CSV table of C-alpha atoms in Angstrom, one decimal:
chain,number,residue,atom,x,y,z
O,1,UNK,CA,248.4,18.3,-37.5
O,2,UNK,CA,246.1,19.7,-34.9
O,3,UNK,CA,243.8,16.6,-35.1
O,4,UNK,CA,247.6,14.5,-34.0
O,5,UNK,CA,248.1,17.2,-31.4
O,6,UNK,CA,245.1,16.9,-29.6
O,7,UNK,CA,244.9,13.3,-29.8
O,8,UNK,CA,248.0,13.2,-28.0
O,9,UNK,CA,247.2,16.2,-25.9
O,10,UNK,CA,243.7,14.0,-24.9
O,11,UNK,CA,246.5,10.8,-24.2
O,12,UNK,CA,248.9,12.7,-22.1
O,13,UNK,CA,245.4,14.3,-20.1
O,14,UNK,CA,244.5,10.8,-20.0
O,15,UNK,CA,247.7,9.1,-18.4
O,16,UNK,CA,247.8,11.9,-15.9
O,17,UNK,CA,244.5,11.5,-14.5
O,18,UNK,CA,245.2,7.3,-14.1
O,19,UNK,CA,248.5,8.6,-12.7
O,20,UNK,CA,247.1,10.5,-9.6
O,21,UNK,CA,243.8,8.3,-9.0
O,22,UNK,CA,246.6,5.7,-8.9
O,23,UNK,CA,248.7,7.0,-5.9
O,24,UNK,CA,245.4,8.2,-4.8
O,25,UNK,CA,244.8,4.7,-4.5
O,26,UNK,CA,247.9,3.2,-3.5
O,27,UNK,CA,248.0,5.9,-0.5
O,28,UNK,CA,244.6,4.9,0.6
O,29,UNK,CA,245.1,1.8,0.3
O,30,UNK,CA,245.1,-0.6,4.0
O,31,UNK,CA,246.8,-3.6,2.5
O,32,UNK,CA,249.7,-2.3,0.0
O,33,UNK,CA,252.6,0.2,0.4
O,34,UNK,CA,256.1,0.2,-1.3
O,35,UNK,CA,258.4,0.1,2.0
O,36,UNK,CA,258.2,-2.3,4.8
O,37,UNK,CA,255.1,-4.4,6.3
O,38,UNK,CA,251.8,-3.1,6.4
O,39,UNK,CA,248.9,-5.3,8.3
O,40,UNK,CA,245.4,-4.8,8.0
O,41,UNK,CA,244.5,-8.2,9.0
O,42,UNK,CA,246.3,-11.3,10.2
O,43,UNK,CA,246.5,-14.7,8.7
O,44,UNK,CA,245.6,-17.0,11.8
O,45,UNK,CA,243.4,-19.4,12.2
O,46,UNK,CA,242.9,-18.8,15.8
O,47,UNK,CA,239.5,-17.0,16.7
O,48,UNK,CA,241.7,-13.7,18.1
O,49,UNK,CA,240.8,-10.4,16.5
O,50,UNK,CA,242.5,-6.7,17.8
O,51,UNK,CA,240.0,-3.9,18.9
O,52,UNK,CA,241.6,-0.6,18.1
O,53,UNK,CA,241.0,3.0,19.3
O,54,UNK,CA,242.3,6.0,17.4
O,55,UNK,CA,242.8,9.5,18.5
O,56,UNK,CA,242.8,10.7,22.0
O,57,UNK,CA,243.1,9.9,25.0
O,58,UNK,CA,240.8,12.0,26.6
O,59,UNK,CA,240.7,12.6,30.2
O,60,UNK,CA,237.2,12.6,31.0
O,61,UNK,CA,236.8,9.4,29.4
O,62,UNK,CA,239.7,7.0,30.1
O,63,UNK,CA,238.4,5.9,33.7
O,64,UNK,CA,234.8,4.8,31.8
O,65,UNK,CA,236.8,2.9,28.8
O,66,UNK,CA,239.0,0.9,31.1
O,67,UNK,CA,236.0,0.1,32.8
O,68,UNK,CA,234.4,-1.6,30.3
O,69,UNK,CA,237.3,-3.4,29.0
O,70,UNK,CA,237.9,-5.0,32.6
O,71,UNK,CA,234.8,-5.8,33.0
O,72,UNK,CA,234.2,-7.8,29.9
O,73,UNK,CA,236.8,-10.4,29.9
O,74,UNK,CA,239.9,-8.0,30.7
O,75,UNK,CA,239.8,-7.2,27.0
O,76,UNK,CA,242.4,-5.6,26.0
O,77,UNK,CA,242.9,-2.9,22.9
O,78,UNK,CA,244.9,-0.9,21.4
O,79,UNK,CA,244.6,2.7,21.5
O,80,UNK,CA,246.8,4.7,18.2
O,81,UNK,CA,246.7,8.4,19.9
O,82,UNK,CA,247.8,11.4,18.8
O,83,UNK,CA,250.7,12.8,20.7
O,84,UNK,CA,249.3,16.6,20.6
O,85,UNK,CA,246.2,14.3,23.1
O,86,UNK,CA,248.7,13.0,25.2
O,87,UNK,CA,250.4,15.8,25.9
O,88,UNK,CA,247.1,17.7,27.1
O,89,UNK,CA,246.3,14.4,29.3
O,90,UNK,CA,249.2,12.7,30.0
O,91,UNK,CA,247.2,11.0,32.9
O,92,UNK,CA,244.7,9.0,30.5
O,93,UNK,CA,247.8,7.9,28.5
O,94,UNK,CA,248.8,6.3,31.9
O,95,UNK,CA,245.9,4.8,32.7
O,96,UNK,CA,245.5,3.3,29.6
O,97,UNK,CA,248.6,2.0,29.8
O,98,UNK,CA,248.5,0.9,33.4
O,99,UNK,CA,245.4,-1.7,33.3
O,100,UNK,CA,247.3,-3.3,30.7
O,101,UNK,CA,246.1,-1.7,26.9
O,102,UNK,CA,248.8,-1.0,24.1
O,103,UNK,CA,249.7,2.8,23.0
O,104,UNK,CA,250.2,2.8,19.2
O,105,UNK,CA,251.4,6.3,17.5
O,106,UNK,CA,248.8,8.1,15.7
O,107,UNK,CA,251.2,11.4,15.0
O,108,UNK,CA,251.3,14.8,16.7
O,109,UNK,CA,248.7,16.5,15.0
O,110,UNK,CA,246.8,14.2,12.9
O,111,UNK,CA,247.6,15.4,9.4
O,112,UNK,CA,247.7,13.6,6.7
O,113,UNK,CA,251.2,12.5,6.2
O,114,UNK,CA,251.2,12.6,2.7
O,115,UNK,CA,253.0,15.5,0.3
O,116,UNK,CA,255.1,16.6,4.0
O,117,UNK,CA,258.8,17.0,4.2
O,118,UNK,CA,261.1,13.6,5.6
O,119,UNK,CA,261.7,16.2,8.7
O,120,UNK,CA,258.4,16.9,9.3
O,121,UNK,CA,256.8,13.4,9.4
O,122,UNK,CA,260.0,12.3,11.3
O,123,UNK,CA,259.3,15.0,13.8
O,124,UNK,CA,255.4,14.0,14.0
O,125,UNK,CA,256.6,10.2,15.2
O,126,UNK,CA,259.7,10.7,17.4
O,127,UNK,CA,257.8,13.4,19.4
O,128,UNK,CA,254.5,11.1,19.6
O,129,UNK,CA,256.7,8.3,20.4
O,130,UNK,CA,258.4,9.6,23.4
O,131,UNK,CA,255.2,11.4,24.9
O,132,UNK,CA,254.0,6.9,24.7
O,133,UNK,CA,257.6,5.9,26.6
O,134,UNK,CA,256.5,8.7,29.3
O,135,UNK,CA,253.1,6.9,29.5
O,136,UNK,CA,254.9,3.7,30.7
O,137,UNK,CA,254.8,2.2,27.2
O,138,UNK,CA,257.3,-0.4,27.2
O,139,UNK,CA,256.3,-2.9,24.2
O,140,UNK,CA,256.5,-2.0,20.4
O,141,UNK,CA,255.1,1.0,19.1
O,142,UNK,CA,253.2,0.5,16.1
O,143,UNK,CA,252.5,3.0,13.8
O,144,UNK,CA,248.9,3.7,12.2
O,145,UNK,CA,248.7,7.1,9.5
O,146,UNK,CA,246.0,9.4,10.3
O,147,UNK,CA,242.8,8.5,7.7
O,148,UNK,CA,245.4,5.5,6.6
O,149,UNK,CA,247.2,8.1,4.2
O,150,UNK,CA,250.7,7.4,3.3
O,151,UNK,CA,252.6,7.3,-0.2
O,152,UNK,CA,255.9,6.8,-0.2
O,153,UNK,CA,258.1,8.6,2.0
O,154,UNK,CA,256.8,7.9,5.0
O,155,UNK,CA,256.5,4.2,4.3
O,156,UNK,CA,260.5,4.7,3.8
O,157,UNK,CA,260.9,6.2,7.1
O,158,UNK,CA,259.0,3.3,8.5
O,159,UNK,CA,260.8,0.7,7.0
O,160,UNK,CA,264.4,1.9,7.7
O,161,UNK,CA,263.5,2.6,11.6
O,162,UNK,CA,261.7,-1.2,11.3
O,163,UNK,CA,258.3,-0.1,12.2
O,164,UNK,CA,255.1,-1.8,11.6
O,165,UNK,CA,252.5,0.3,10.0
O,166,UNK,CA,248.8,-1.2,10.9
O,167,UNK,CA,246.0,-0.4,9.1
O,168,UNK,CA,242.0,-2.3,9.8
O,169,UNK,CA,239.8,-4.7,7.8
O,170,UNK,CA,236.6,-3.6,9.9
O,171,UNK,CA,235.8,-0.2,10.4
O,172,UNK,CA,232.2,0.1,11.3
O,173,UNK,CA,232.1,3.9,12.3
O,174,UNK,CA,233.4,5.4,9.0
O,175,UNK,CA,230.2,4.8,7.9
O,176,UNK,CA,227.2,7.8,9.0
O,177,UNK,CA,224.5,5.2,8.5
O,178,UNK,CA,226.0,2.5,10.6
O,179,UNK,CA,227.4,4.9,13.4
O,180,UNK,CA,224.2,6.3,13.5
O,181,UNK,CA,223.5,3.5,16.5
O,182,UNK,CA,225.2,1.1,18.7
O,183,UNK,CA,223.6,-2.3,17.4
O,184,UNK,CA,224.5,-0.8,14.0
O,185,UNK,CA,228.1,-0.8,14.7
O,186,UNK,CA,227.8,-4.1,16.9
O,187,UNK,CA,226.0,-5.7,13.4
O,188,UNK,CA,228.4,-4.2,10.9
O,189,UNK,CA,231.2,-5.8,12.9
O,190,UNK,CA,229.7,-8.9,13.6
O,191,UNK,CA,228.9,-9.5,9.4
O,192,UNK,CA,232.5,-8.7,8.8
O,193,UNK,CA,234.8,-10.2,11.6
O,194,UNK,CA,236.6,-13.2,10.9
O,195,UNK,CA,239.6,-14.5,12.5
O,196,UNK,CA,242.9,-12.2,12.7
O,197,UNK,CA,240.7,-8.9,11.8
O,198,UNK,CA,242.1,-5.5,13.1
O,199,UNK,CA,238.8,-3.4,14.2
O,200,UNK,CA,238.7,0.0,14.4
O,201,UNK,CA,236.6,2.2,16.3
O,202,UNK,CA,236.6,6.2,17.7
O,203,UNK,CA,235.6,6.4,21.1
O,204,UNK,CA,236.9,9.5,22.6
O,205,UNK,CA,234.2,12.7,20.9
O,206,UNK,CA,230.9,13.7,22.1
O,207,UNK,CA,230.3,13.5,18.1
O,208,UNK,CA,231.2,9.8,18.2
O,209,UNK,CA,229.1,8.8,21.0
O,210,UNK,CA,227.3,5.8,19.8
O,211,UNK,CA,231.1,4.4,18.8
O,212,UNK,CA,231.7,4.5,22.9
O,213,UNK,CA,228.3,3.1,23.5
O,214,UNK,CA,228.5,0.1,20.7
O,215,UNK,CA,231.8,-0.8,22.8
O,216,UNK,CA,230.2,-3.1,25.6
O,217,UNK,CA,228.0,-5.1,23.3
O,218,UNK,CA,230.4,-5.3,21.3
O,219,UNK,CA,232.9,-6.8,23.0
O,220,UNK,CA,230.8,-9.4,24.4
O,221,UNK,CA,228.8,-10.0,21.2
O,222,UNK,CA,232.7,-11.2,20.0
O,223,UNK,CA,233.1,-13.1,22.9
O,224,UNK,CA,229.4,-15.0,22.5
O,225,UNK,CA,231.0,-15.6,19.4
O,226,UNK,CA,234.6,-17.5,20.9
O,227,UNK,CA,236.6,-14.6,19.6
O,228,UNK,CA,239.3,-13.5,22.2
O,229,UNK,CA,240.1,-9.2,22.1
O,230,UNK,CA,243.5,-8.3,22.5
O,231,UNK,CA,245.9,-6.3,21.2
O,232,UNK,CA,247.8,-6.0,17.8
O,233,UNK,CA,251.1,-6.8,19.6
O,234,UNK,CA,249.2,-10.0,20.8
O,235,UNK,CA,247.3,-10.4,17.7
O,236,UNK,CA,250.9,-10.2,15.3
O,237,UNK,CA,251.9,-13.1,17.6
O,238,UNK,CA,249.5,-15.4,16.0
O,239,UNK,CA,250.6,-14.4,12.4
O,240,UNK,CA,253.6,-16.8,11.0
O,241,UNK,CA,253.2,-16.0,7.2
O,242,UNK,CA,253.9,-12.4,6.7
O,243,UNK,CA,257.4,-10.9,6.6
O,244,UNK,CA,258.5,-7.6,6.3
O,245,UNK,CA,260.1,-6.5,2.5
O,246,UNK,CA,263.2,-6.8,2.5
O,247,UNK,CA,266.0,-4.5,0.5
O,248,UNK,CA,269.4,-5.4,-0.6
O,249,UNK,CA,271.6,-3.1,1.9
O,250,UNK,CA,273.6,-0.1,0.2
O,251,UNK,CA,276.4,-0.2,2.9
């Protein structure tokens, strides 16, 4: 009897643990979530890829990152801030959006927008969202979850307000040895791009300084290449195969 109650007490242990790595999984995850459309990449055989910045916007910096985007090309990007960074410099948010780039919401705060209250997460968009409109944001605002977290209720809450959540396929900073320099972030991309790809970078933090720097080099290294940087708004334009999942209406 205490050999069968083990047994299943060592089954039971053993579900739970797949259980949670599971949705650990599934909320890490940049290409699955249960509610609406998520895009890490785009299906298009056009060579267009989206550079994306998250966090920010920091004042100091803004004037040096439009810079280098108009001077390459007038490439253009999309930056996911955080609304508690807008709010602090409202005048990078308009600059950014002024010489033509794409504000994306990022949240308020930057937590992790798993295990939080419907009110809270809804609260964390709406007021990121209309700190963008005051920016002069007047295109879609897509949505990307701080560290790509989400499970299932905020997926919901994307889905019914017909939101886009957008994730990346190349992220060469997340990684210590390739951030550690430029031309490592510029070669990490540049093994992994491929037409339709969603890049992420962090520009803004004297910590992520070799992000900013990779930037130039990068863009033109894409360009050498006959990749055109845009935006994701631009970038879902190419896409004609993905649609968002659909539900039977309960009204």
């Amino acid at each position: 009897m205490i050999r069968r109650l083990a047994t299943i007490g060592g089954v039971a242990l053993l579900v739970l643990v797949l259980g949670v790595a599971g949705l650990r999984e599934l909320a890490r995850s940049r290409t699955t979530q249960l509610f609406g459309r998520i895009v890490a990449r785009v299906a298009t055989p056009d060579s267009v890829v989206a550079l994306t910045f998250d966090d920010g916007p920091v004042l100091a910096l803004a004037d040096s990152i439009v810079a280098i985007l108009r001077d390459r090309g007038g490439a253009r990007a999309t930056f996911f801030v955080t609304g508690a960074e807008v709010a602090a410099a409202p005048a990078a948010a308009r600059a950014l959006v002024a010489a033509g780039h794409e504000l994306g919401n990022h949240t308020y705060s930057h937590r992790r927008m798993v295990l939080q209250s419907p009110r809270t997460m809804r609260h964390e968009i709406a007021r990121t969202d209309t700190l963008i409109r005051a920016a002069g944001e007047r295109g879609p605002i897509h949505f990307r979850p701080p560290y790509g977290y989400k499970l299932v209720g905020l997926p919901y809450l994307l889905w019914r307000a017909d939101r886009t959540t957008v994730t990346w396929d190349v992220e060469p900073d997340s990684y210590a040895e390739v951030a550690a320099t430029p031309h490592g972030i510029v070669a990490h991309v540049l093994a992994r791009v491929r037409p339709g790809s969603i890049i992420l970078l962090h520009p803004w933090y004297p910590s992520r300084a070799t992000s900013l720097a990779a930037v130039p080099a990068l863009i033109d290294s894409l360009h050498a290449r006959g990749y055109r940087v845009t935006t994701v708004s631009e970038l879902l334009a190419h896409d004609a195969t993905r649609r968002p999942l659909v539900f039977p209406s309960s009204e």
